[in-house]
Amino acid sequence: MHVGALIIGDELLSGKRQDKHLAALIRILAERGMKLAWAEYLGDVPARIEDAMRRALQSDELVFSFGGIGATPDDHTRQAVAAAARVELALHPEARSLIEERFGDEAYPHRIHMGEFPVGSRIIPNPVNQIPGFSYGDLHCVPGFPSMAWPMVGWVLDTHYSQLKNEQPDVERSLRAVGAREGDLIELMQYFVTRYPSLRFSSLPSFAHDDVPGHIEFGFSGPPGLVELALSELRKALEMRGYPLP
């Protein structure tokens, strides 16, 4: 199952704040032997958020959404998911209990709205202030605050997706071919892509500058044994073509 991220907020696109969620999600997934397949940044535009939520719900992917689940006028995530799923928003019983327990009479008239989720949602516990996030299918919506969001993401993965944990995570290995040019090695690269379809292959050229010669950094990522085998074969193929391999 591929994992994606939707990161929401005008403040990120304007530069007022720097996003920290992307790097954190990559780390949280890596701790479980998993990888992030894609990420998308969105401003606080209801129609655009709704479209992104609809695509997430229609996919067979595990998607995390960060931000926009508060009760202020610029928070649109809860409403967007409901619209994308074609269901109503309703006060979730567990969320109501948590918010009332946390704030007492001050839960009304505004804070209680943070417990209104698309009908059919499941709550995501918030260890910081007890105001939960929510899951709808494989779409999981958490706050924009890192101290809350990151442990909530970990809880979702460990509670609902423990079967995706990879005890032997993929590895990435690379080597450099000094003096190589991509145009001269297209056929060789195509050969390795075809020979190892389950591996991810990459080529990153660097041009000569100062006293550093030009080179291409080739890489494979995937199961450790297969990566080492592919890398060994590529090394031999490049050596036969006369490229120095530091």
Coordinates of N, CA and C in Angstrom, one line a residue:
M1 N 0.8 -1.2 0.0 CA 0.0 0.0 0.0 C 0.9 1.2 0.0
H2 N 0.7 2.1 -1.0 CA 1.4 3.3 -1.0 C 0.9 4.3 0.0
V3 N 1.9 5.2 0.5 CA 1.5 6.2 1.5 C 1.7 7.6 0.9
G4 N 0.7 8.4 1.1 CA 0.8 9.8 0.6 C 0.5 10.8 1.7
A5 N 0.8 12.1 1.4 CA 0.6 13.1 2.4 C 0.0 14.3 1.8
L6 N -1.0 14.9 2.5 CA -1.6 16.2 2.1 C -1.2 17.2 3.2
I7 N -0.5 18.2 2.9 CA -0.1 19.2 3.9 C -0.7 20.5 3.6
I8 N -1.6 21.0 4.5 CA -2.5 22.1 4.2 C -2.1 23.4 5.0
G9 N -2.2 24.5 4.3 CA -2.1 25.8 5.0 C -1.5 26.9 4.2
D10 N -2.2 28.0 4.1 CA -1.7 29.2 3.3 C -0.3 29.6 3.9
E11 N -0.1 29.5 5.2 CA 1.1 30.0 5.8 C 2.4 29.2 5.3
L12 N 2.2 28.0 4.8 CA 3.3 27.2 4.2 C 3.6 27.7 2.8
L13 N 2.6 28.0 2.0 CA 2.8 28.4 0.7 C 3.3 29.9 0.6
S14 N 3.0 30.7 1.6 CA 3.4 32.0 1.6 C 4.8 32.2 2.2
G15 N 5.3 31.2 2.8 CA 6.6 31.2 3.4 C 6.6 31.8 4.9
K16 N 5.4 32.0 5.4 CA 5.4 32.5 6.8 C 5.8 31.5 7.8
R17 N 5.6 30.2 7.4 CA 6.1 29.1 8.2 C 6.7 28.1 7.3
Q18 N 7.7 27.4 7.8 CA 8.4 26.3 7.1 C 7.8 25.0 7.5
D19 N 7.4 24.2 6.5 CA 6.9 22.9 6.8 C 7.8 21.9 7.5
K20 N 7.4 21.2 8.5 CA 8.2 20.2 9.2 C 7.6 18.8 9.1
H21 N 6.3 18.8 8.6 CA 5.7 17.5 8.5 C 6.3 16.5 7.5
L22 N 6.7 17.0 6.4 CA 7.2 16.1 5.4 C 8.4 15.3 5.9
A23 N 9.4 16.0 6.4 CA 10.6 15.3 6.9 C 10.2 14.3 8.1
A24 N 9.3 14.8 8.9 CA 8.9 14.0 10.1 C 8.1 12.7 9.6
L25 N 7.2 12.8 8.6 CA 6.5 11.7 8.2 C 7.5 10.6 7.5
I26 N 8.4 11.1 6.7 CA 9.4 10.2 6.2 C 10.1 9.5 7.3
R27 N 10.5 10.2 8.3 CA 11.2 9.5 9.4 C 10.3 8.5 10.2
I28 N 9.1 8.9 10.4 CA 8.1 8.0 11.1 C 7.9 6.7 10.3
L29 N 7.7 6.9 9.0 CA 7.6 5.7 8.1 C 8.8 4.8 8.1
A30 N 10.0 5.5 8.0 CA 11.2 4.8 7.9 C 11.5 3.9 9.2
E31 N 11.0 4.4 10.3 CA 11.2 3.7 11.6 C 10.4 2.4 11.5
R32 N 9.4 2.3 10.6 CA 8.6 1.1 10.5 C 8.9 0.4 9.2
G33 N 10.0 0.7 8.5 CA 10.4 0.1 7.3 C 9.5 0.4 6.1
M34 N 8.9 1.6 6.2 CA 8.0 2.1 5.1 C 8.5 3.3 4.4
K35 N 7.9 3.6 3.3 CA 8.4 4.8 2.5 C 7.2 5.7 2.1
L36 N 7.5 6.9 1.9 CA 6.5 7.9 1.4 C 6.5 7.9 -0.1
A37 N 5.3 7.7 -0.7 CA 5.3 7.7 -2.2 C 5.1 9.0 -2.8
W38 N 4.3 9.9 -2.1 CA 4.1 11.2 -2.7 C 3.6 12.2 -1.6
A39 N 3.7 13.5 -1.9 CA 3.2 14.5 -1.0 C 2.7 15.7 -1.8
E40 N 1.7 16.4 -1.3 CA 1.1 17.5 -2.0 C 0.8 18.6 -1.0
Y41 N 1.2 19.8 -1.3 CA 0.9 21.0 -0.5 C -0.3 21.7 -1.0
L42 N -1.2 22.2 -0.1 CA -2.4 22.8 -0.5 C -2.6 24.1 0.3
G43 N -3.1 25.1 -0.3 CA -3.5 26.3 0.4 C -4.9 26.1 1.0
D44 N -5.4 27.1 1.8 CA -6.7 27.0 2.4 C -7.8 27.4 1.4
V45 N -7.9 26.6 0.4 CA -9.0 26.8 -0.6 C -9.9 25.7 -0.6
P46 N -11.1 25.8 -0.1 CA -12.0 24.7 0.1 C -12.2 23.8 -1.1
A47 N -12.4 24.3 -2.3 CA -12.6 23.5 -3.5 C -11.4 22.6 -3.8
R48 N -10.2 23.2 -3.7 CA -9.0 22.5 -4.0 C -8.8 21.4 -2.9
I49 N -9.1 21.7 -1.7 CA -8.9 20.7 -0.6 C -9.9 19.5 -0.8
E50 N -11.1 19.9 -1.2 CA -12.2 18.9 -1.4 C -11.7 17.9 -2.6
D51 N -11.2 18.5 -3.6 CA -10.7 17.7 -4.7 C -9.6 16.8 -4.3
A52 N -8.7 17.2 -3.5 CA -7.6 16.4 -3.0 C -8.1 15.3 -2.1
M53 N -9.1 15.6 -1.3 CA -9.7 14.6 -0.4 C -10.4 13.5 -1.2
R54 N -11.1 13.9 -2.3 CA -11.8 13.0 -3.1 C -10.9 12.0 -3.8
R55 N -9.8 12.6 -4.3 CA -8.8 11.7 -4.9 C -8.2 10.7 -3.9
A56 N -8.0 11.2 -2.7 CA -7.4 10.3 -1.7 C -8.4 9.2 -1.3
L57 N -9.7 9.5 -1.2 CA -10.7 8.5 -0.8 C -10.9 7.5 -2.0
Q58 N -10.8 8.0 -3.2 CA -11.0 7.1 -4.3 C -9.8 6.2 -4.6
S59 N -8.7 6.5 -4.0 CA -7.5 5.7 -4.3 C -7.5 4.5 -3.3
D60 N -6.5 3.6 -3.5 CA -6.3 2.5 -2.6 C -5.1 2.7 -1.8
E61 N -4.8 4.0 -1.5 CA -3.6 4.4 -0.8 C -3.9 4.8 0.7
L62 N -2.9 4.8 1.5 CA -2.9 5.3 2.9 C -2.5 6.7 2.8
V63 N -3.4 7.6 3.2 CA -3.1 9.1 3.1 C -3.2 9.8 4.4
F64 N -2.2 10.6 4.8 CA -2.3 11.4 6.0 C -2.5 12.9 5.5
S65 N -3.4 13.5 6.2 CA -3.6 15.0 6.0 C -3.3 15.7 7.2
F66 N -2.5 16.8 7.0 CA -2.0 17.6 8.1 C -2.6 19.0 8.1
G67 N -3.3 19.4 9.1 CA -3.8 20.7 9.2 C -5.3 20.9 8.8
G68 N -5.9 22.0 9.3 CA -7.2 22.4 8.8 C -8.3 21.7 9.5
I69 N -8.1 21.1 10.7 CA -9.2 20.4 11.4 C -9.7 21.2 12.6
G70 N -9.3 22.4 12.7 CA -9.8 23.3 13.8 C -11.2 23.8 13.6
A71 N -11.6 24.8 14.3 CA -12.9 25.4 14.2 C -12.9 26.8 13.8
T72 N -11.8 27.3 13.3 CA -11.7 28.7 12.8 C -12.2 28.8 11.3
P73 N -12.5 30.0 10.8 CA -13.0 30.1 9.5 C -12.1 29.6 8.4
D74 N -10.8 29.5 8.7 CA -9.8 29.1 7.6 C -9.5 27.6 7.7
D75 N -10.3 26.9 8.6 CA -10.1 25.4 8.7 C -11.2 24.7 7.8
H76 N -10.8 24.0 6.8 CA -11.7 23.4 5.9 C -11.7 21.9 5.7
T77 N -10.7 21.3 6.4 CA -10.5 19.8 6.2 C -11.7 19.0 6.5
R78 N -12.3 19.2 7.7 CA -13.4 18.3 8.0 C -14.6 18.4 7.0
Q79 N -14.9 19.7 6.6 CA -16.0 19.9 5.7 C -15.6 19.3 4.3
A80 N -14.3 19.4 3.9 CA -13.9 18.9 2.6 C -14.0 17.4 2.5
V81 N -13.6 16.7 3.6 CA -13.7 15.3 3.6 C -15.2 14.8 3.5
A82 N -16.0 15.5 4.3 CA -17.5 15.2 4.3 C -18.0 15.4 2.9
A83 N -17.7 16.5 2.2 CA -18.2 16.8 0.9 C -17.7 15.7 -0.1
A84 N -16.4 15.4 0.0 CA -15.8 14.4 -0.9 C -16.4 13.0 -0.7
A85 N -16.8 12.7 0.5 CA -17.4 11.4 0.8 C -18.9 11.4 0.6
R86 N -19.5 12.6 0.4 CA -20.9 12.7 0.2 C -21.7 12.3 1.5
V87 N -21.2 12.7 2.6 CA -21.8 12.4 3.9 C -21.9 13.7 4.7
E88 N -22.7 13.7 5.7 CA -22.9 14.9 6.6 C -21.8 15.0 7.6
L89 N -21.6 16.2 8.2 CA -20.8 16.3 9.4 C -21.7 16.1 10.6
A90 N -21.2 15.4 11.6 CA -22.0 15.2 12.8 C -21.0 15.2 14.0
L91 N -21.5 15.6 15.1 CA -20.7 15.5 16.3 C -20.5 14.0 16.7
H92 N -19.2 13.6 16.7 CA -18.8 12.3 17.1 C -19.0 12.1 18.6
P93 N -19.7 11.0 19.0 CA -19.9 10.8 20.5 C -18.6 10.8 21.3
E94 N -17.6 10.0 20.8 CA -16.4 10.0 21.6 C -15.7 11.3 21.6
A95 N -15.7 12.0 20.5 CA -15.0 13.3 20.4 C -15.7 14.3 21.3
R96 N -17.1 14.2 21.4 CA -17.8 15.1 22.3 C -17.4 14.9 23.7
S97 N -17.3 13.6 24.1 CA -17.0 13.3 25.5 C -15.6 13.8 25.8
L98 N -14.6 13.6 24.9 CA -13.2 14.0 25.1 C -13.1 15.6 25.3
I99 N -13.9 16.3 24.4 CA -13.8 17.7 24.4 C -14.5 18.3 25.6
E100 N -15.6 17.7 26.0 CA -16.3 18.2 27.2 C -15.5 17.9 28.5
E101 N -14.8 16.7 28.5 CA -14.0 16.4 29.6 C -12.8 17.3 29.7
R102 N -12.3 17.7 28.6 CA -11.1 18.6 28.6 C -11.5 20.1 28.9
F103 N -12.6 20.6 28.4 CA -12.9 22.0 28.5 C -14.1 22.3 29.4
G104 N -14.9 21.3 29.8 CA -16.0 21.6 30.6 C -17.0 22.5 29.9
D105 N -17.6 23.5 30.6 CA -18.5 24.4 30.0 C -17.9 25.2 28.9
E106 N -16.6 25.4 28.9 CA -16.0 26.2 27.9 C -15.9 25.4 26.5
A107 N -16.3 24.2 26.5 CA -16.4 23.5 25.3 C -17.5 24.1 24.3
Y108 N -18.4 24.8 24.9 CA -19.5 25.4 24.2 C -19.3 26.9 24.2
P109 N -19.7 27.6 23.1 CA -20.3 27.1 21.9 C -19.4 26.8 20.7
H110 N -18.1 27.0 20.9 CA -17.2 26.9 19.7 C -16.3 25.6 19.7
R111 N -15.6 25.3 20.8 CA -14.7 24.2 20.8 C -15.3 22.9 20.4
I112 N -16.6 22.7 20.7 CA -17.3 21.5 20.5 C -17.3 21.2 19.0
H113 N -17.3 22.2 18.1 CA -17.3 22.0 16.7 C -16.1 21.2 16.2
M114 N -15.0 21.2 17.0 CA -13.8 20.4 16.5 C -14.1 18.9 16.6
G115 N -15.2 18.5 17.2 CA -15.6 17.1 17.3 C -16.6 16.7 16.2
E116 N -16.9 17.6 15.3 CA -17.8 17.3 14.2 C -17.0 16.7 13.0
F117 N -17.2 15.4 12.7 CA -16.5 14.7 11.7 C -17.5 14.1 10.7
P118 N -17.0 13.8 9.5 CA -17.9 13.1 8.5 C -18.5 11.8 9.2
V119 N -19.8 11.6 8.9 CA -20.4 10.5 9.5 C -19.7 9.2 9.0
G120 N -19.4 8.3 10.0 CA -18.7 7.1 9.6 C -17.2 7.2 10.0
S121 N -16.8 8.3 10.5 CA -15.4 8.5 10.9 C -15.0 7.8 12.2
R122 N -13.7 7.5 12.3 CA -13.2 7.0 13.6 C -12.2 8.0 14.1
I123 N -12.2 8.1 15.4 CA -11.3 9.1 16.0 C -9.8 8.7 16.1
I124 N -8.9 9.7 16.1 CA -7.5 9.5 16.3 C -7.2 10.2 17.6
P125 N -6.8 9.5 18.6 CA -6.5 10.1 19.9 C -5.4 11.2 19.8
N126 N -5.6 12.3 20.5 CA -4.6 13.3 20.6 C -4.0 13.3 22.0
P127 N -2.7 13.0 22.1 CA -2.1 12.8 23.4 C -1.7 14.2 24.1
V128 N -1.9 15.3 23.4 CA -1.5 16.6 23.9 C -2.6 17.3 24.6
N129 N -3.7 17.5 23.8 CA -4.8 18.2 24.4 C -6.2 17.5 24.3
Q130 N -6.1 16.2 23.9 CA -7.3 15.3 23.8 C -8.3 15.7 22.8
I131 N -8.1 16.8 22.0 CA -9.0 17.0 20.9 C -8.6 16.1 19.7
P132 N -9.4 15.2 19.4 CA -9.0 14.1 18.4 C -9.0 14.6 17.0
G133 N -8.2 13.8 16.2 CA -8.3 13.9 14.8 C -9.3 12.8 14.3
F134 N -9.3 12.5 13.0 CA -10.3 11.5 12.6 C -9.8 10.8 11.4
S135 N -10.3 9.6 11.2 CA -10.0 8.7 10.1 C -11.3 8.4 9.3
Y136 N -11.2 8.5 8.0 CA -12.3 8.1 7.2 C -11.8 7.2 6.1
G137 N -12.1 5.9 6.2 CA -11.4 4.9 5.4 C -9.9 4.9 5.7
D138 N -9.1 5.0 4.6 CA -7.7 5.0 4.8 C -7.1 6.5 4.7
L139 N -8.0 7.5 4.9 CA -7.6 8.9 5.0 C -7.6 9.3 6.4
H140 N -6.5 9.8 6.9 CA -6.3 10.1 8.3 C -5.9 11.6 8.5
C141 N -6.8 12.3 9.2 CA -6.6 13.8 9.3 C -6.2 14.1 10.7
V142 N -5.0 14.8 10.8 CA -4.5 15.2 12.1 C -4.2 16.7 12.1
P143 N -4.0 17.3 13.3 CA -3.8 18.7 13.3 C -2.5 19.2 12.7
G144 N -2.3 20.5 12.5 CA -1.1 21.0 11.9 C 0.0 21.2 12.9
F145 N -0.3 21.1 14.2 CA 0.7 21.2 15.2 C 1.6 20.0 15.3
P146 N 2.9 20.1 15.1 CA 3.8 18.9 15.1 C 3.7 18.1 16.3
S147 N 3.7 18.7 17.5 CA 3.7 18.0 18.8 C 2.5 17.1 18.9
M148 N 1.4 17.4 18.3 CA 0.2 16.6 18.3 C 0.2 15.6 17.1
A149 N 0.5 16.1 15.9 CA 0.3 15.4 14.7 C 1.2 14.1 14.6
W150 N 2.5 14.3 15.0 CA 3.4 13.2 14.8 C 3.1 12.0 15.6
P151 N 2.8 12.1 16.9 CA 2.4 10.9 17.7 C 1.1 10.3 17.2
M152 N 0.2 11.1 16.7 CA -1.0 10.7 16.2 C -0.8 9.8 14.9
V153 N 0.1 10.2 14.1 CA 0.4 9.4 12.9 C 1.0 8.1 13.3
G154 N 1.9 8.1 14.3 CA 2.5 6.9 14.8 C 1.4 5.9 15.3
W155 N 0.5 6.5 16.0 CA -0.6 5.7 16.6 C -1.4 5.0 15.5
V156 N -1.7 5.8 14.5 CA -2.5 5.2 13.3 C -1.8 4.1 12.7
L157 N -0.5 4.3 12.4 CA 0.3 3.2 11.8 C 0.4 1.9 12.7
D158 N 0.6 2.1 14.0 CA 0.8 1.0 14.8 C -0.5 0.3 15.2
T159 N -1.6 1.1 15.2 CA -2.9 0.5 15.6 C -3.6 -0.1 14.4
H160 N -3.6 0.5 13.2 CA -4.4 0.1 12.1 C -3.6 -0.5 10.9
Y161 N -2.3 -0.3 10.9 CA -1.5 -0.8 9.8 C -0.2 -1.5 10.2
S162 N -0.3 -2.2 11.3 CA 0.9 -2.9 11.8 C 1.4 -4.0 10.8
Q163 N 0.4 -4.5 10.0 CA 0.8 -5.5 9.0 C 1.7 -4.9 7.9
L164 N 1.7 -3.6 7.8 CA 2.6 -3.0 6.7 C 4.0 -2.8 7.2
K165 N 4.3 -3.0 8.5 CA 5.6 -2.8 9.0 C 6.5 -3.8 8.4
N166 N 7.7 -3.3 7.9 CA 8.6 -4.1 7.2 C 9.8 -4.4 8.1
E167 N 10.0 -5.6 8.6 CA 11.0 -5.9 9.5 C 12.4 -5.9 8.8
Q168 N 12.4 -6.0 7.5 CA 13.6 -5.9 6.7 C 13.4 -4.8 5.7
P169 N 13.6 -3.6 6.1 CA 13.2 -2.5 5.2 C 14.2 -2.4 4.0
D170 N 13.7 -1.8 2.9 CA 14.4 -1.6 1.7 C 15.7 -0.8 2.0
V171 N 16.7 -1.0 1.2 CA 18.0 -0.2 1.3 C 18.2 0.5 0.0
E172 N 19.1 1.5 0.1 CA 19.5 2.2 -1.1 C 21.0 2.2 -1.2
R173 N 21.5 1.8 -2.3 CA 23.0 1.8 -2.6 C 23.3 2.5 -3.9
S174 N 24.5 3.0 -4.0 CA 24.8 3.8 -5.2 C 26.3 3.6 -5.4
L175 N 26.7 3.9 -6.7 CA 28.1 4.0 -7.0 C 28.3 5.1 -8.1
R176 N 29.5 5.6 -8.2 CA 29.8 6.7 -9.1 C 30.7 6.2 -10.3
A177 N 30.3 6.6 -11.5 CA 31.1 6.3 -12.7 C 31.7 7.6 -13.1
V178 N 33.0 7.7 -12.9 CA 33.7 9.0 -13.2 C 33.9 9.1 -14.7
G179 N 33.6 10.3 -15.3 CA 33.7 10.6 -16.7 C 32.6 10.0 -17.5
A180 N 31.6 9.4 -16.9 CA 30.4 8.9 -17.7 C 29.5 10.0 -18.1
R181 N 28.8 9.7 -19.2 CA 27.8 10.6 -19.7 C 26.5 9.8 -19.9
E182 N 25.4 10.4 -19.5 CA 24.1 9.6 -19.6 C 23.8 9.2 -21.0
G183 N 24.1 10.0 -22.0 CA 23.8 9.7 -23.4 C 24.5 8.4 -23.9
D184 N 25.7 8.1 -23.3 CA 26.4 7.0 -23.7 C 26.0 5.7 -23.1
L185 N 25.1 5.8 -22.0 CA 24.8 4.6 -21.2 C 23.3 4.4 -21.1
I186 N 22.5 5.0 -22.0 CA 21.1 4.8 -22.0 C 20.7 3.3 -22.1
E187 N 21.3 2.6 -23.1 CA 21.0 1.2 -23.3 C 21.3 0.4 -22.1
L188 N 22.4 0.7 -21.4 CA 22.8 -0.1 -20.2 C 21.8 0.2 -19.1
M189 N 21.4 1.4 -19.0 CA 20.4 1.7 -17.9 C 19.1 1.1 -18.2
Q190 N 18.6 1.1 -19.4 CA 17.4 0.4 -19.8 C 17.5 -1.1 -19.5
Y191 N 18.7 -1.7 -19.8 CA 18.9 -3.1 -19.5 C 18.6 -3.4 -18.0
F192 N 19.2 -2.6 -17.1 CA 19.0 -2.9 -15.7 C 17.6 -2.6 -15.2
V193 N 16.9 -1.6 -15.8 CA 15.6 -1.4 -15.4 C 14.7 -2.6 -15.8
T194 N 15.0 -3.2 -16.9 CA 14.2 -4.3 -17.4 C 14.6 -5.6 -16.6
R195 N 15.9 -5.7 -16.3 CA 16.4 -6.9 -15.6 C 15.9 -6.9 -14.1
Y196 N 15.8 -5.8 -13.5 CA 15.4 -5.7 -12.1 C 14.1 -4.8 -11.9
P197 N 13.0 -5.2 -12.4 CA 11.8 -4.4 -12.4 C 11.3 -4.1 -11.0
S198 N 11.6 -4.9 -10.0 CA 11.2 -4.6 -8.6 C 12.0 -3.6 -7.9
L199 N 13.1 -3.2 -8.5 CA 14.0 -2.2 -7.8 C 13.8 -0.8 -8.4
R200 N 14.0 0.2 -7.7 CA 14.0 1.5 -8.2 C 15.4 1.9 -8.6
F201 N 15.5 2.3 -9.9 CA 16.8 2.7 -10.4 C 16.9 4.2 -10.6
S202 N 18.0 4.8 -10.3 CA 18.2 6.2 -10.5 C 19.6 6.6 -11.1
S203 N 19.6 7.7 -11.8 CA 20.9 8.2 -12.3 C 20.9 9.7 -12.1
L204 N 22.0 10.1 -11.5 CA 22.1 11.5 -11.1 C 23.5 12.0 -11.7
P205 N 23.4 12.8 -12.8 CA 24.7 13.3 -13.4 C 25.2 14.5 -12.7
S206 N 26.5 14.7 -12.6 CA 27.1 15.9 -12.1 C 28.2 16.3 -13.1
F207 N 28.1 17.6 -13.4 CA 29.1 18.1 -14.4 C 30.4 18.5 -13.7
A208 N 31.5 18.5 -14.5 CA 32.8 18.8 -14.0 C 32.8 20.3 -13.5
H209 N 33.5 20.5 -12.4 CA 33.7 21.9 -11.9 C 34.9 21.9 -11.0
D210 N 35.6 23.0 -11.1 CA 36.9 23.2 -10.4 C 37.8 22.0 -10.7
D211 N 38.2 21.3 -9.7 CA 39.0 20.1 -9.9 C 38.3 18.8 -9.8
V212 N 36.9 18.9 -9.7 CA 36.1 17.7 -9.6 C 35.6 17.2 -11.0
P213 N 36.0 16.0 -11.4 CA 35.5 15.5 -12.7 C 34.0 15.2 -12.7
G214 N 33.5 15.3 -13.9 CA 32.1 14.9 -14.1 C 31.9 13.4 -13.8
H215 N 30.7 13.1 -13.4 CA 30.4 11.7 -13.1 C 28.9 11.5 -13.1
I216 N 28.5 10.2 -13.0 CA 27.1 9.9 -12.8 C 27.0 9.0 -11.6
E217 N 26.1 9.3 -10.7 CA 25.8 8.5 -9.6 C 24.6 7.6 -9.9
F218 N 24.9 6.3 -10.0 CA 23.8 5.3 -10.2 C 23.3 4.7 -8.9
G219 N 22.0 4.5 -8.8 CA 21.5 4.0 -7.5 C 20.4 3.0 -7.7
F220 N 20.4 2.0 -6.8 CA 19.3 1.1 -6.7 C 18.7 1.1 -5.3
S221 N 17.4 1.0 -5.2 CA 16.7 0.8 -3.9 C 15.7 -0.3 -3.9
G222 N 15.6 -1.1 -2.8 CA 14.7 -2.2 -2.8 C 15.2 -3.2 -1.7
P223 N 14.8 -4.5 -1.8 CA 15.3 -5.5 -0.9 C 16.8 -5.6 -0.9
P224 N 17.4 -5.7 0.3 CA 18.9 -5.7 0.4 C 19.6 -6.6 -0.5
G225 N 19.2 -7.9 -0.5 CA 19.9 -8.9 -1.3 C 19.9 -8.6 -2.8
L226 N 18.7 -8.2 -3.3 CA 18.5 -7.9 -4.7 C 19.3 -6.6 -5.1
V227 N 19.3 -5.6 -4.2 CA 20.1 -4.4 -4.5 C 21.6 -4.7 -4.6
E228 N 22.1 -5.5 -3.7 CA 23.5 -5.8 -3.8 C 23.9 -6.6 -5.1
L229 N 23.0 -7.5 -5.5 CA 23.2 -8.2 -6.7 C 23.2 -7.3 -7.9
A230 N 22.2 -6.4 -8.0 CA 22.2 -5.5 -9.1 C 23.4 -4.6 -9.2
L231 N 23.8 -4.1 -8.0 CA 24.9 -3.2 -7.9 C 26.2 -3.8 -8.3
S232 N 26.3 -5.1 -7.9 CA 27.5 -5.8 -8.3 C 27.6 -6.0 -9.9
E233 N 26.5 -6.3 -10.5 CA 26.4 -6.5 -11.9 C 26.7 -5.2 -12.6
L234 N 26.1 -4.1 -12.1 CA 26.3 -2.8 -12.7 C 27.8 -2.4 -12.6
R235 N 28.4 -2.7 -11.5 CA 29.8 -2.3 -11.3 C 30.7 -3.1 -12.3
K236 N 30.4 -4.3 -12.5 CA 31.2 -5.1 -13.5 C 31.0 -4.5 -14.9
A237 N 29.7 -4.2 -15.3 CA 29.4 -3.7 -16.6 C 30.1 -2.3 -16.8
L238 N 30.2 -1.5 -15.8 CA 30.8 -0.2 -16.0 C 32.4 -0.4 -16.1
E239 N 32.9 -1.3 -15.3 CA 34.3 -1.5 -15.3 C 34.8 -2.1 -16.7
M240 N 33.9 -2.9 -17.3 CA 34.2 -3.4 -18.6 C 34.2 -2.3 -19.7
R241 N 33.5 -1.3 -19.4 CA 33.4 -0.1 -20.3 C 34.5 0.9 -20.0
G242 N 35.3 0.6 -19.0 CA 36.5 1.5 -18.7 C 36.2 2.7 -17.8
Y243 N 35.1 2.7 -17.1 CA 34.9 3.9 -16.3 C 35.5 3.6 -14.9
P244 N 36.2 4.6 -14.4 CA 36.8 4.5 -13.0 C 35.6 4.6 -12.0
L245 N 35.7 3.7 -11.0 CA 34.7 3.6 -9.9 C 35.4 3.9 -8.6
P246 N 35.3 5.1 -8.1 CA 36.0 5.4 -6.8 C 35.6 4.5 -5.7

